[in-house]
Short mmCIF file of C-alpha atoms and ligand atoms in Angstrom, two decimals:
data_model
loop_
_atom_site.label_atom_id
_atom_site.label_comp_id
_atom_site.label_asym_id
_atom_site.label_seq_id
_atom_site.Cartn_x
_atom_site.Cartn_y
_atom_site.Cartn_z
CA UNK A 1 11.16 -11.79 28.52
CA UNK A 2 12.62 -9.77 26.37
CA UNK A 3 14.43 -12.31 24.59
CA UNK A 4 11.26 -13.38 23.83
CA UNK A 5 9.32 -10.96 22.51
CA UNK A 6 11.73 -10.35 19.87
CA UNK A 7 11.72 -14.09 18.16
CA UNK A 8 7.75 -13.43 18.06
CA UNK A 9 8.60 -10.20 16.34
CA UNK A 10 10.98 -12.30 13.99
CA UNK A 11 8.73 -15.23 13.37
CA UNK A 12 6.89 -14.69 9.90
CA UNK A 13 2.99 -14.16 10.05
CA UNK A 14 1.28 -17.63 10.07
CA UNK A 15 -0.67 -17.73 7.15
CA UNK A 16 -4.45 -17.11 7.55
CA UNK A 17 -6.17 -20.17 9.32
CA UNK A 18 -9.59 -19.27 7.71
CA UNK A 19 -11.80 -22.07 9.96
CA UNK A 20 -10.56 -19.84 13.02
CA UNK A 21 -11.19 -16.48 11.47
CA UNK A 22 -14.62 -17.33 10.39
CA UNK A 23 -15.32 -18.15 14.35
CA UNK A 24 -14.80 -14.38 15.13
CA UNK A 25 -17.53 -13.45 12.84
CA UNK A 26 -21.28 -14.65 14.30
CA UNK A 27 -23.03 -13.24 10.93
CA UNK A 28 -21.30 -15.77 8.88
CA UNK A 29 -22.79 -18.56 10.69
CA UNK A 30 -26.41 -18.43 9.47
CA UNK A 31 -28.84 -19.74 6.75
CA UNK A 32 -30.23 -17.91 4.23
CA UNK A 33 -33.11 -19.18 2.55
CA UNK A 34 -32.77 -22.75 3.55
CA UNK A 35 -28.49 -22.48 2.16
CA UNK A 36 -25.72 -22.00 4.11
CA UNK A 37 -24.88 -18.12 3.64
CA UNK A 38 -22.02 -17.26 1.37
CA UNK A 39 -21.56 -13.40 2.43
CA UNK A 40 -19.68 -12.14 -1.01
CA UNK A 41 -20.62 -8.14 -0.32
CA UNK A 42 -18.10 -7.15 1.45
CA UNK A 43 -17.15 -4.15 -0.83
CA UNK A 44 -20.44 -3.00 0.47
CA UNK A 45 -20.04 -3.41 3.96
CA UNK A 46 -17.89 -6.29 5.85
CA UNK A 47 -19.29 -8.44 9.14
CA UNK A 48 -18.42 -7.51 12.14
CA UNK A 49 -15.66 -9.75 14.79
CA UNK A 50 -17.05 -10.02 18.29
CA UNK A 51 -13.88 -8.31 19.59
CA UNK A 52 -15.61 -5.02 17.82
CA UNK A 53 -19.07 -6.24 19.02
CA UNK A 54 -18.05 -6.42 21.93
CA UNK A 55 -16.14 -3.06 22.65
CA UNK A 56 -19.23 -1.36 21.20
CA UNK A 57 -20.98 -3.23 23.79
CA UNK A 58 -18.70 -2.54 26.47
CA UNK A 59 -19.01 1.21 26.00
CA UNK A 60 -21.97 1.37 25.81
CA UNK A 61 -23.05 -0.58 28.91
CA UNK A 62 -19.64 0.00 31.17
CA UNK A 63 -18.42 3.49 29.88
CA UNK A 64 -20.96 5.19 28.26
CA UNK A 65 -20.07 9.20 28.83
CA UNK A 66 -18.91 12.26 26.65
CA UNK A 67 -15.38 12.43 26.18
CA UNK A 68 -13.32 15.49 26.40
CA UNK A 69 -15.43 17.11 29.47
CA UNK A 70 -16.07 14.97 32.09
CA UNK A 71 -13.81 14.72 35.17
CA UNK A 72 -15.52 11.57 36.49
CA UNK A 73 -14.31 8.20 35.80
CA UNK A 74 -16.56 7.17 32.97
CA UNK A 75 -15.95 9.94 30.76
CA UNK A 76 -11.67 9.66 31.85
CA UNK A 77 -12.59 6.16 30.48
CA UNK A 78 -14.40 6.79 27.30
CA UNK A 79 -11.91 9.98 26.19
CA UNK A 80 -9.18 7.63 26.80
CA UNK A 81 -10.80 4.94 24.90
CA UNK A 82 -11.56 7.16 22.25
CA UNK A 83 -8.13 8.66 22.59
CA UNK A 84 -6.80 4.96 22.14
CA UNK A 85 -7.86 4.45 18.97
CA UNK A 86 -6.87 7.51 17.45
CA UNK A 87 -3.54 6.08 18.16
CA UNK A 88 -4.09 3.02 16.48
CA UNK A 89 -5.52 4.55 13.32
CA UNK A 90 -2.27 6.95 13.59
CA UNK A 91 -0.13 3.45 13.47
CA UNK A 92 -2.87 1.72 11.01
CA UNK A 93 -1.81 4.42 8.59
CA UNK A 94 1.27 5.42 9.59
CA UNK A 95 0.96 8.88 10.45
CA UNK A 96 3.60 11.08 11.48
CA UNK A 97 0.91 12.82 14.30
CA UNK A 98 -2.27 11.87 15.86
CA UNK A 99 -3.01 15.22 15.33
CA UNK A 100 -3.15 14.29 11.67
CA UNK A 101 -6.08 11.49 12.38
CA UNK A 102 -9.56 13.39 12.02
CA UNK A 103 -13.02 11.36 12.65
CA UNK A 104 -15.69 11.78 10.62
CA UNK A 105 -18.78 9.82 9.78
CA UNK A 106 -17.28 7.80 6.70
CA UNK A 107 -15.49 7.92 3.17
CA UNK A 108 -18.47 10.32 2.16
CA UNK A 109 -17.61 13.08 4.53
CA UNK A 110 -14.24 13.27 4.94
CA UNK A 111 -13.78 13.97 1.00
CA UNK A 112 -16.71 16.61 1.46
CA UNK A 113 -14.46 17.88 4.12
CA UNK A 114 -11.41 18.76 2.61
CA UNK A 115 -13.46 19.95 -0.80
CA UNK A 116 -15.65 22.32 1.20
CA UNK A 117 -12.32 23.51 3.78
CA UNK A 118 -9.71 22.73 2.01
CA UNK A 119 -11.13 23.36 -1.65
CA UNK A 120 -12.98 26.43 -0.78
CA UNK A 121 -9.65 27.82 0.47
CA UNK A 122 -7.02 27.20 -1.97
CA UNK A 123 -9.34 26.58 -5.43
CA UNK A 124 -10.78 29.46 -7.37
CA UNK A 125 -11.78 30.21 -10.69
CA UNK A 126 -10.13 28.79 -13.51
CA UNK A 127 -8.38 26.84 -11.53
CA UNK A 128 -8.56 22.22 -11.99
CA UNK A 129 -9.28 19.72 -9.88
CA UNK A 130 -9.07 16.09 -11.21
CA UNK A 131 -10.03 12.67 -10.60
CA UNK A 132 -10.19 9.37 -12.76
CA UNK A 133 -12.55 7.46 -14.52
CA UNK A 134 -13.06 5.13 -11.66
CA UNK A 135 -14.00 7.38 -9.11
CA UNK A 136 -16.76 6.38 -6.61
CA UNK A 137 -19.69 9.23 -6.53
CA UNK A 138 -18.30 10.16 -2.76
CA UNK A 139 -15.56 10.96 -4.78
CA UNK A 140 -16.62 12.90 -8.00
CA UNK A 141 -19.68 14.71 -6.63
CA UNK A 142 -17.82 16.64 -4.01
CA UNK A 143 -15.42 17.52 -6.50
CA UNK A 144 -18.56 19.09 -8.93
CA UNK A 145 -20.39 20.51 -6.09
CA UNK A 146 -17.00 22.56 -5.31
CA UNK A 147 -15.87 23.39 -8.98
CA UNK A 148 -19.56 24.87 -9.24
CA UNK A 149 -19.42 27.25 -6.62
CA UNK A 150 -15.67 28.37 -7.19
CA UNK A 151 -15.98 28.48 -11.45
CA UNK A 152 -13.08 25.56 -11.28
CA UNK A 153 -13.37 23.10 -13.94
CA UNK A 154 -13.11 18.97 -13.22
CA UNK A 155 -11.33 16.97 -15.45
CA UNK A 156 -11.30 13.10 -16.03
CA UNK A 157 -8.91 10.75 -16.48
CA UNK A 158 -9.67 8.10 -18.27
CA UNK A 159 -9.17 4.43 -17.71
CA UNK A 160 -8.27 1.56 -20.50
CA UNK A 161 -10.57 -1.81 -21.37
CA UNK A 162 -8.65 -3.49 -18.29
CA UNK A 163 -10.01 -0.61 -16.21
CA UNK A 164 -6.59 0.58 -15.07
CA UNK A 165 -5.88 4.15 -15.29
CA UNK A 166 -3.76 5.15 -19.15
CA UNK A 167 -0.94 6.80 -17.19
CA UNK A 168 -0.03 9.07 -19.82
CA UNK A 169 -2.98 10.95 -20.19
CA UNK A 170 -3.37 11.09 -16.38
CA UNK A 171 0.46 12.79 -16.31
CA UNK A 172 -0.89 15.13 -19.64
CA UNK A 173 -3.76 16.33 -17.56
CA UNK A 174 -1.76 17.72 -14.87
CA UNK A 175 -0.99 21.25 -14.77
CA UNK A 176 0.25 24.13 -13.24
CA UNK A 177 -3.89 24.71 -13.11
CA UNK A 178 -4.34 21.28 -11.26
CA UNK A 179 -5.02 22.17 -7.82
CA UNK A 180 -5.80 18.88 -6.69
CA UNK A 181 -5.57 15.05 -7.69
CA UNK A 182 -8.60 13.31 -6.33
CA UNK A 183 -7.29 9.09 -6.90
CA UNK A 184 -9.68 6.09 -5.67
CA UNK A 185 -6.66 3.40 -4.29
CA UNK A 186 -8.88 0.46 -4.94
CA UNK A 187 -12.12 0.66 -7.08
CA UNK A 188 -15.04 -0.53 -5.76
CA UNK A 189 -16.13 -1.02 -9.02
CA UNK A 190 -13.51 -3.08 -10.80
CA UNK A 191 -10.86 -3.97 -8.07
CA UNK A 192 -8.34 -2.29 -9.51
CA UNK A 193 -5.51 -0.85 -7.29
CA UNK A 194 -3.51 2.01 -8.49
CA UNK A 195 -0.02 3.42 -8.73
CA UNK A 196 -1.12 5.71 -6.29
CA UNK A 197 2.34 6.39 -5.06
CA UNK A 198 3.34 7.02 -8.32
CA UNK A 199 0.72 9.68 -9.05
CA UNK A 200 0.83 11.27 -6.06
CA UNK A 201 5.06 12.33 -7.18
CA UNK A 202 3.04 13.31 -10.30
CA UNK A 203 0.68 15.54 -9.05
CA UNK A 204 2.93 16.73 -6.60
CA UNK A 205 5.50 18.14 -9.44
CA UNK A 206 2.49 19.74 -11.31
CA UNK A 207 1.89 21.73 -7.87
CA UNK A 208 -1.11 19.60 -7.03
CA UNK A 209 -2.16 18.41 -3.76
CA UNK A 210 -3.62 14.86 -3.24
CA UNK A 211 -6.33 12.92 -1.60
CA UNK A 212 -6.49 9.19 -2.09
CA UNK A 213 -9.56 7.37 -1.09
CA UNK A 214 -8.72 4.45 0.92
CA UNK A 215 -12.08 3.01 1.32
CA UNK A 216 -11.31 -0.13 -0.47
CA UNK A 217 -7.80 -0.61 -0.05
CA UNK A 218 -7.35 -0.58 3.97
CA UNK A 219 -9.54 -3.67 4.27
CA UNK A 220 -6.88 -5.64 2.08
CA UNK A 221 -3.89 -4.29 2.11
CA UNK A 222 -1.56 -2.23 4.29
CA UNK A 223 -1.22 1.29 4.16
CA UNK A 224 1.31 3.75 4.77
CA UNK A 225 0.45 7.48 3.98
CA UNK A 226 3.85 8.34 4.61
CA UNK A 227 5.63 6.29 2.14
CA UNK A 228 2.65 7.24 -0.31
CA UNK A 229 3.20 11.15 0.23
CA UNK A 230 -0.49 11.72 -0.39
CA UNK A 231 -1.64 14.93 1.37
CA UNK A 232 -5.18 13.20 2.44
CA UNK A 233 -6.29 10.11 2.90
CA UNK A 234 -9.52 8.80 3.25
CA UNK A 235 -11.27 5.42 5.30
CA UNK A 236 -15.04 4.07 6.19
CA UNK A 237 -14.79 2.25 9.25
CA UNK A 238 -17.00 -0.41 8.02
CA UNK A 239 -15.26 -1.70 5.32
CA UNK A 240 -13.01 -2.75 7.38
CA UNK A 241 -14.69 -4.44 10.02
CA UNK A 242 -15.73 -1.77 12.44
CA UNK A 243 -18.87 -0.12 12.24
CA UNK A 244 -20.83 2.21 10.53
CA UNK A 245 -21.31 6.10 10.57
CA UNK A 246 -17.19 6.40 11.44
CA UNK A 247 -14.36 6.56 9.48
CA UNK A 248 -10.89 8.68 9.26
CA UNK A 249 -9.91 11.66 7.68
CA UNK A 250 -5.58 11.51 7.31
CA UNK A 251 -4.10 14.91 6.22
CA UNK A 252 -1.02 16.43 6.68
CA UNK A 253 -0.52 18.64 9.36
CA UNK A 254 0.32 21.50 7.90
CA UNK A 255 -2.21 21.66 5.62
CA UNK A 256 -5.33 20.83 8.60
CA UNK A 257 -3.45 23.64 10.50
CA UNK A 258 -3.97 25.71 7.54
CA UNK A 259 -7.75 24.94 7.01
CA UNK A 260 -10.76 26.65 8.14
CA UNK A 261 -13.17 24.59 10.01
CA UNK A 262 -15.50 22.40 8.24
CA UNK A 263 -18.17 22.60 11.14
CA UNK A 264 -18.82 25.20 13.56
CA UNK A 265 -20.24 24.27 16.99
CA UNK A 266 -18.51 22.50 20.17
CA UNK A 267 -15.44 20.48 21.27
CA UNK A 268 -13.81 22.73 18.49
CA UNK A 269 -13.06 25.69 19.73
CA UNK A 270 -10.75 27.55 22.51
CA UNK A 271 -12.67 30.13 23.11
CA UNK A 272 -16.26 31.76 21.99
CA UNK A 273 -17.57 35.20 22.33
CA UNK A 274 -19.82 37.10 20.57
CA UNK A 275 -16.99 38.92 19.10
CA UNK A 276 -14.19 36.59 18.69
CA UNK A 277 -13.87 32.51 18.24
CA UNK A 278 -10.75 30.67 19.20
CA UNK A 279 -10.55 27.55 17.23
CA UNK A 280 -9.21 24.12 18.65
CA UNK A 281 -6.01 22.61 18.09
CA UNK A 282 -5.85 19.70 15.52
CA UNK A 283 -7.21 17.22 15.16
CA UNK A 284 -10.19 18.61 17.31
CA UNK A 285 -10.97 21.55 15.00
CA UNK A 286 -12.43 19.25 12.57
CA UNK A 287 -14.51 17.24 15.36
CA UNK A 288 -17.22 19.54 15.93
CA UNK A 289 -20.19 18.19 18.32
CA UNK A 290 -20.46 14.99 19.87
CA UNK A 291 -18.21 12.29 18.58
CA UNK A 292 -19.24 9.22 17.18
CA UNK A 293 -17.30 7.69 20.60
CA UNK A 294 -18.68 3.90 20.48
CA UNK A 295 -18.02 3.77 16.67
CA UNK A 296 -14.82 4.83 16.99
CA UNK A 297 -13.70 2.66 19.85
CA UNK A 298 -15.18 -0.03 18.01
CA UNK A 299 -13.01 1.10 14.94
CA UNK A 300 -9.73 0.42 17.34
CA UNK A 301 -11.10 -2.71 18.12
CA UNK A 302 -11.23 -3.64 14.04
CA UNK A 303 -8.09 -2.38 13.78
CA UNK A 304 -6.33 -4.46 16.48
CA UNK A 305 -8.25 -7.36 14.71
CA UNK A 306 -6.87 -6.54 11.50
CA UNK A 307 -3.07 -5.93 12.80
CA UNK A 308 -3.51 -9.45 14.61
CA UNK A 309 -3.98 -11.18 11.29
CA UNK A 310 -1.67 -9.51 9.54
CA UNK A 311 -2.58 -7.18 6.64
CA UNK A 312 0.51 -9.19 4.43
CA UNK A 313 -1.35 -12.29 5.45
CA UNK A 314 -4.90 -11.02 4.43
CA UNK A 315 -3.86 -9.69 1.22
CA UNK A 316 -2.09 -13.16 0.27
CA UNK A 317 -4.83 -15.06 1.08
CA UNK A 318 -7.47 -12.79 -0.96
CA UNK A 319 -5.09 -12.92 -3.59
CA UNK A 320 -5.39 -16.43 -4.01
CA UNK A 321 -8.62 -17.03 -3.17
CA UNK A 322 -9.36 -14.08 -6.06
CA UNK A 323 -6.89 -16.00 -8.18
CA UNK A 324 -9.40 -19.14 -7.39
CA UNK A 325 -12.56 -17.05 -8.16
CA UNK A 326 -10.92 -15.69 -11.55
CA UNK A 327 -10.48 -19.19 -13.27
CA UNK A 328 -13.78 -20.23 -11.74
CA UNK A 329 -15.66 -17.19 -13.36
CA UNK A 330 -13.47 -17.07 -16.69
CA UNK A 331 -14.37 -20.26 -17.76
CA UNK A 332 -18.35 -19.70 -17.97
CA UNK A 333 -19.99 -19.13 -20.98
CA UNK A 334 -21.32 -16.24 -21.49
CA UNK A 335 -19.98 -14.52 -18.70
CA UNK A 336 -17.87 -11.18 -18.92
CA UNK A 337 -15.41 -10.30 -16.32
CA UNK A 338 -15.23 -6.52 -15.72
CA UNK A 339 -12.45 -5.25 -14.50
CA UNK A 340 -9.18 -7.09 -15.45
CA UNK A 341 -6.46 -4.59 -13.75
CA UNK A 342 -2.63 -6.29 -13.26
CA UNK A 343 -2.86 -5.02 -9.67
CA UNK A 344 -6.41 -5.88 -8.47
CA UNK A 345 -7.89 -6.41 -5.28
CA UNK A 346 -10.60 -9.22 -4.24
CA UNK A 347 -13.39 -7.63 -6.57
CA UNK A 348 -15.29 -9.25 -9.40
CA UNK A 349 -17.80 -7.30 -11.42
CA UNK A 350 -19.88 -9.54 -14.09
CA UNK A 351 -22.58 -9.45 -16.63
CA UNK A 352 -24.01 -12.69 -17.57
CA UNK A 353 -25.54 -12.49 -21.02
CA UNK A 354 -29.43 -12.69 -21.02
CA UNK A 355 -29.70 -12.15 -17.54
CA UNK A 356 -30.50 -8.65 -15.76
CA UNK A 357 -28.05 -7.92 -12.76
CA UNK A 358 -31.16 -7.43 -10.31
CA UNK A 359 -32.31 -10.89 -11.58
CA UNK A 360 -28.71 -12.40 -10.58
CA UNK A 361 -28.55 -10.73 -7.31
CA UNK A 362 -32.36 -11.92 -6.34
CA UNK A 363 -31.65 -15.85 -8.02
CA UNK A 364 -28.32 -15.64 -5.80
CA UNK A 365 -29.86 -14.81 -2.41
CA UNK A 366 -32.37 -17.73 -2.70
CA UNK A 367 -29.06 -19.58 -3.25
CA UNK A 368 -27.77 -18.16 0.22
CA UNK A 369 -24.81 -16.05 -2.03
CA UNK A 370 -25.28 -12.21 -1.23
CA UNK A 371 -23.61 -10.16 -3.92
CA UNK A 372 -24.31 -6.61 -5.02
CA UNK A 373 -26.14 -5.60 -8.17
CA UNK A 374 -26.34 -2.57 -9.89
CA UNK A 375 -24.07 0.52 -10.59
CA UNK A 376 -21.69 0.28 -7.12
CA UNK A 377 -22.50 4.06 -6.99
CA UNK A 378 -20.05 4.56 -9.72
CA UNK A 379 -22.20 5.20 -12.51
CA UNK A 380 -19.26 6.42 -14.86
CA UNK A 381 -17.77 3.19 -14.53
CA UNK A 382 -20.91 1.25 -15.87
CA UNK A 383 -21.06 4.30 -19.15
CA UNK A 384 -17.29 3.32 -19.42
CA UNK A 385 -17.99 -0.40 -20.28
CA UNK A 386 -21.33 0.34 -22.07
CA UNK A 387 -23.48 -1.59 -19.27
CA UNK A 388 -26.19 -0.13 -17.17
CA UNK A 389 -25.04 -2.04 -14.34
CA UNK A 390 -23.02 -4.91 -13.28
CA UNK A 391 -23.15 -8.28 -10.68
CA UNK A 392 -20.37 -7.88 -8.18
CA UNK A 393 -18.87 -10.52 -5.71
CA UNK A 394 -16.54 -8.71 -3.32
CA UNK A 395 -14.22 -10.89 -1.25
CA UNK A 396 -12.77 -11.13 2.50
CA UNK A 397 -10.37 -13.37 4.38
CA UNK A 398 -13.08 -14.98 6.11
CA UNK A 399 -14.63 -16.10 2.65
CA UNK A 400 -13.40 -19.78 1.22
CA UNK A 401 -13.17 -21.83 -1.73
CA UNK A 402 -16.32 -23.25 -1.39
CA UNK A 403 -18.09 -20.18 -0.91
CA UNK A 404 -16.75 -19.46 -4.60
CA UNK A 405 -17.74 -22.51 -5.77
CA UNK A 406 -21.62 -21.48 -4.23
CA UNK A 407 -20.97 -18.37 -6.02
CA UNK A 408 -20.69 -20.38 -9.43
CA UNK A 409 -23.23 -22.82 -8.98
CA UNK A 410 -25.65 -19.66 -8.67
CA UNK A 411 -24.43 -18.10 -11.48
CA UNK A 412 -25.30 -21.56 -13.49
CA UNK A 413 -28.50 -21.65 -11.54
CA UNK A 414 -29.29 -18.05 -13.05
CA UNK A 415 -28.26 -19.14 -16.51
CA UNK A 416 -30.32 -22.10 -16.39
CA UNK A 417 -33.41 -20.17 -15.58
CA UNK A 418 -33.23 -17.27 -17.77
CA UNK A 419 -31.46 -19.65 -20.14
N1 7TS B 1 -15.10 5.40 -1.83
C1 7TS B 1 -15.16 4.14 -2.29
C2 7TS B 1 -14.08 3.63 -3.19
C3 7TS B 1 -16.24 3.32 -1.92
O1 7TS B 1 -16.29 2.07 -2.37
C4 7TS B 1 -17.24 3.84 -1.08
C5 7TS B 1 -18.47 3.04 -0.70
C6 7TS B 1 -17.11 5.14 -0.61
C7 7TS B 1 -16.03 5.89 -1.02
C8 7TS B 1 -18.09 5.76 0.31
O2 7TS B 1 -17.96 5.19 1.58
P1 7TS B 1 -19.00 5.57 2.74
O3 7TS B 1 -18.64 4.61 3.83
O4 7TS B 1 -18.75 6.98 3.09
O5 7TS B 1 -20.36 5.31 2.16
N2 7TS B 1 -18.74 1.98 -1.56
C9 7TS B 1 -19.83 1.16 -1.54
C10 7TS B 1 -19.97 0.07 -2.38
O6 7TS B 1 -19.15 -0.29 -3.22
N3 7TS B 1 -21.14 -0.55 -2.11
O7 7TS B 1 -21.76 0.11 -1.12
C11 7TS B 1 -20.95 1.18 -0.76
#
């Protein structure tokens, strides 16, 4: 037996059988306006496997109780459901503790988290917080809201024509006033993936702490936050195949022990008088109320579905298949590619000249292709480039060739009737 289980542990990933994968997802398999659908939004939100459908299901109609509380069976089952899957996020990232794993409702709030504890706590006036160029609003905003209330000041660093971050002003920006390095991994605007490890020892030698936003980069590739040495980092549950309204907040433990609560209420404290409050231990300090528990059961459910395929084997096959979607794009007239990074994951942002992005995105749904249009809520981004707003096809490992070539044949539709 245990002879073998380790030749299955030796045995390379099979690459990605994409006819099999696509039979997990029941969204996929639908028409859309007459035309088979081609879902190419992913970096907005990805479909959903029936293994997560079905432990969301399963919750709700088999195990549906509070966790934490209850002595009876159901809630025994839920907590240790729920309990499950802060496990597997702890592996997912490769945390050191489960006590280091914090659920929270998405990207969005765990980066308002650690600005409004963490921030509030260890930033004051004069004092720097910076990002880059690329940023996300989830991950600027907090940043402004916070250096208005403590008198800190945000700085930018700035990204070249390829939309990768210029290194060397990033490294002169740091200083001893830096307090801490805000860094997208992937940008949902461009694709491009950044030396995050490398500006994390950076920051860290300027005295800064560091929160990476993960939202775009778990989906593809694999992640390990202690090989990174980031201090936080941040997930949305469904960009990665799980659902919505739950993600993860990673931080180091000594720094969460450090931080005041983000939310008062229950489930995190000890103890309550009118006097004196006890808070909880980690990670159920930062939990405060009743838990998202079905969305994040069903967020250990996309993460055993994205272990089984192998995050090496996704990330070769969107590499290719962006690799395939780069030469198909590149070669139409008139078309500009934004976004151009060395390291880049399965994002392509376009303008097509004479043709508004709202006019591409409505011309491609009656062609059953459902991209995003407009500014990807990173509005700096679109200033960057000079555009007010740009067509993006974002793909996953269930997406194909041929899907790509629907994606072209749309964007010559378009040309043709704007042409
Ligand atoms: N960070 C990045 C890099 C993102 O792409 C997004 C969402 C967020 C944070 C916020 O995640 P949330 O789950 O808390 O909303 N990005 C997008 C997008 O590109 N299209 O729709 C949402």
């Amino acid at each position: 037996m245990s002879m073998r289980r380790e030749s299955v542990i030796e045995t390379p990933m099979p690459p990605l059988d994409v006819a099999r994968v696509r039979a997990d997802f029941p969204a996929l398999h639908q028409e859309v306006h007459g035309r088979p659908l081609a879902y190419l939004d992913n970096a907005a939100t990805t479909q959903k496997p029936f293994t997560v459908i079905d432990a969301v299901e399963r919750y709700y109609r088999r195990d549906n109780a509070n966790v934490h509380r209850g002595v009876h069976t159901l809630s025994q089952r839920a907590t240790a459901d729920y309990e499950g899957a802060r496990e597997k996020a702890r592996v997912f990232l490769n945390a050191h503790s489960s006590r280091e794993i914090v659920f929270v409702r998405g990207a969005t709030e765990a980066i308002n988290l650690v600005a409004q504890s963490f921030g509030r706590a260890n930033i004051g006036r004069g004092d720097e917080i910076l990002i880059t160029e690329m940023e996300h609003h989830s991950n600027i905003v907090p940043w402004q809201l916070l250096s208005g209330q403590l008198g800190a000041t945000l700085r930018v660093a700035p990204i070249n024509d390829a939309g990768e971050v210029v290194l060397e002003d990033y490294e002169k920006l740091l200083s001893p006033r830096t307090r801490l390095v805000g860094i997208a991994h992937c940008s949902n605007a461009l694709g491009s993936i950044n030396p995050v490890k490398r500006m994390t020892r950076l920051a860290h030698d300027a005295g800064a702490v560091v929160l990476v936003d993960g939202a775009q980069a778990a989906p593809h590739f694999a992640v390990d936050v202690q090989a990174l040495d980031c201090d936080f980092y941040v997930l949305s549950g469904h960009k990665m195949y799980g659902p919505t309204g739950i993600g993860v907040l990673y931080g180091k433990e000594a720094l969460l022990e450090a931080m005041p609560p983000y939310q008062g209420g229950g489930e995190m404290i000890k103890y309550v008088s009118f006097d004196k409050t006890v808070y909880n231990d980690l990670p159920y300090k930062f939990e405060a109320g009743t838990p998202h528990i079905a969305g994040v059961i069903g967020l250990g459910a996309a993460i055993d579905y994205l272990t089984g395929l192998g995050l090496d084997a996704i990330a070769d096959y969107e590499r290719e298949l962006l690799h395939y979607a780069t030469v198909m794009l590149s070669g139409i007239p008139g078309l500009r590619l934004i976004g151009c990074a060395r390291d880049k994951a399965s994002i392509l942002s376009f303008t097509l000249a004479g043709v508004h992005p709202h006019d591409i995105g409505t011309i491609f749904d009656h062609q059953g292709v459902a991209i995003r249009t407009g500014h990807h809520c990173a509005m700096p981004v679109m200033q960057r480039y000079g555009v007010p707003a740009t067509a993006r096809a974002s793909l996953a490992f269930y997406n194909t060739s041929e899907e790509v070539d629907a994606l072209a044949a749309a964007i010559h539709e378009a040309k043709e009737v704007f042409g």
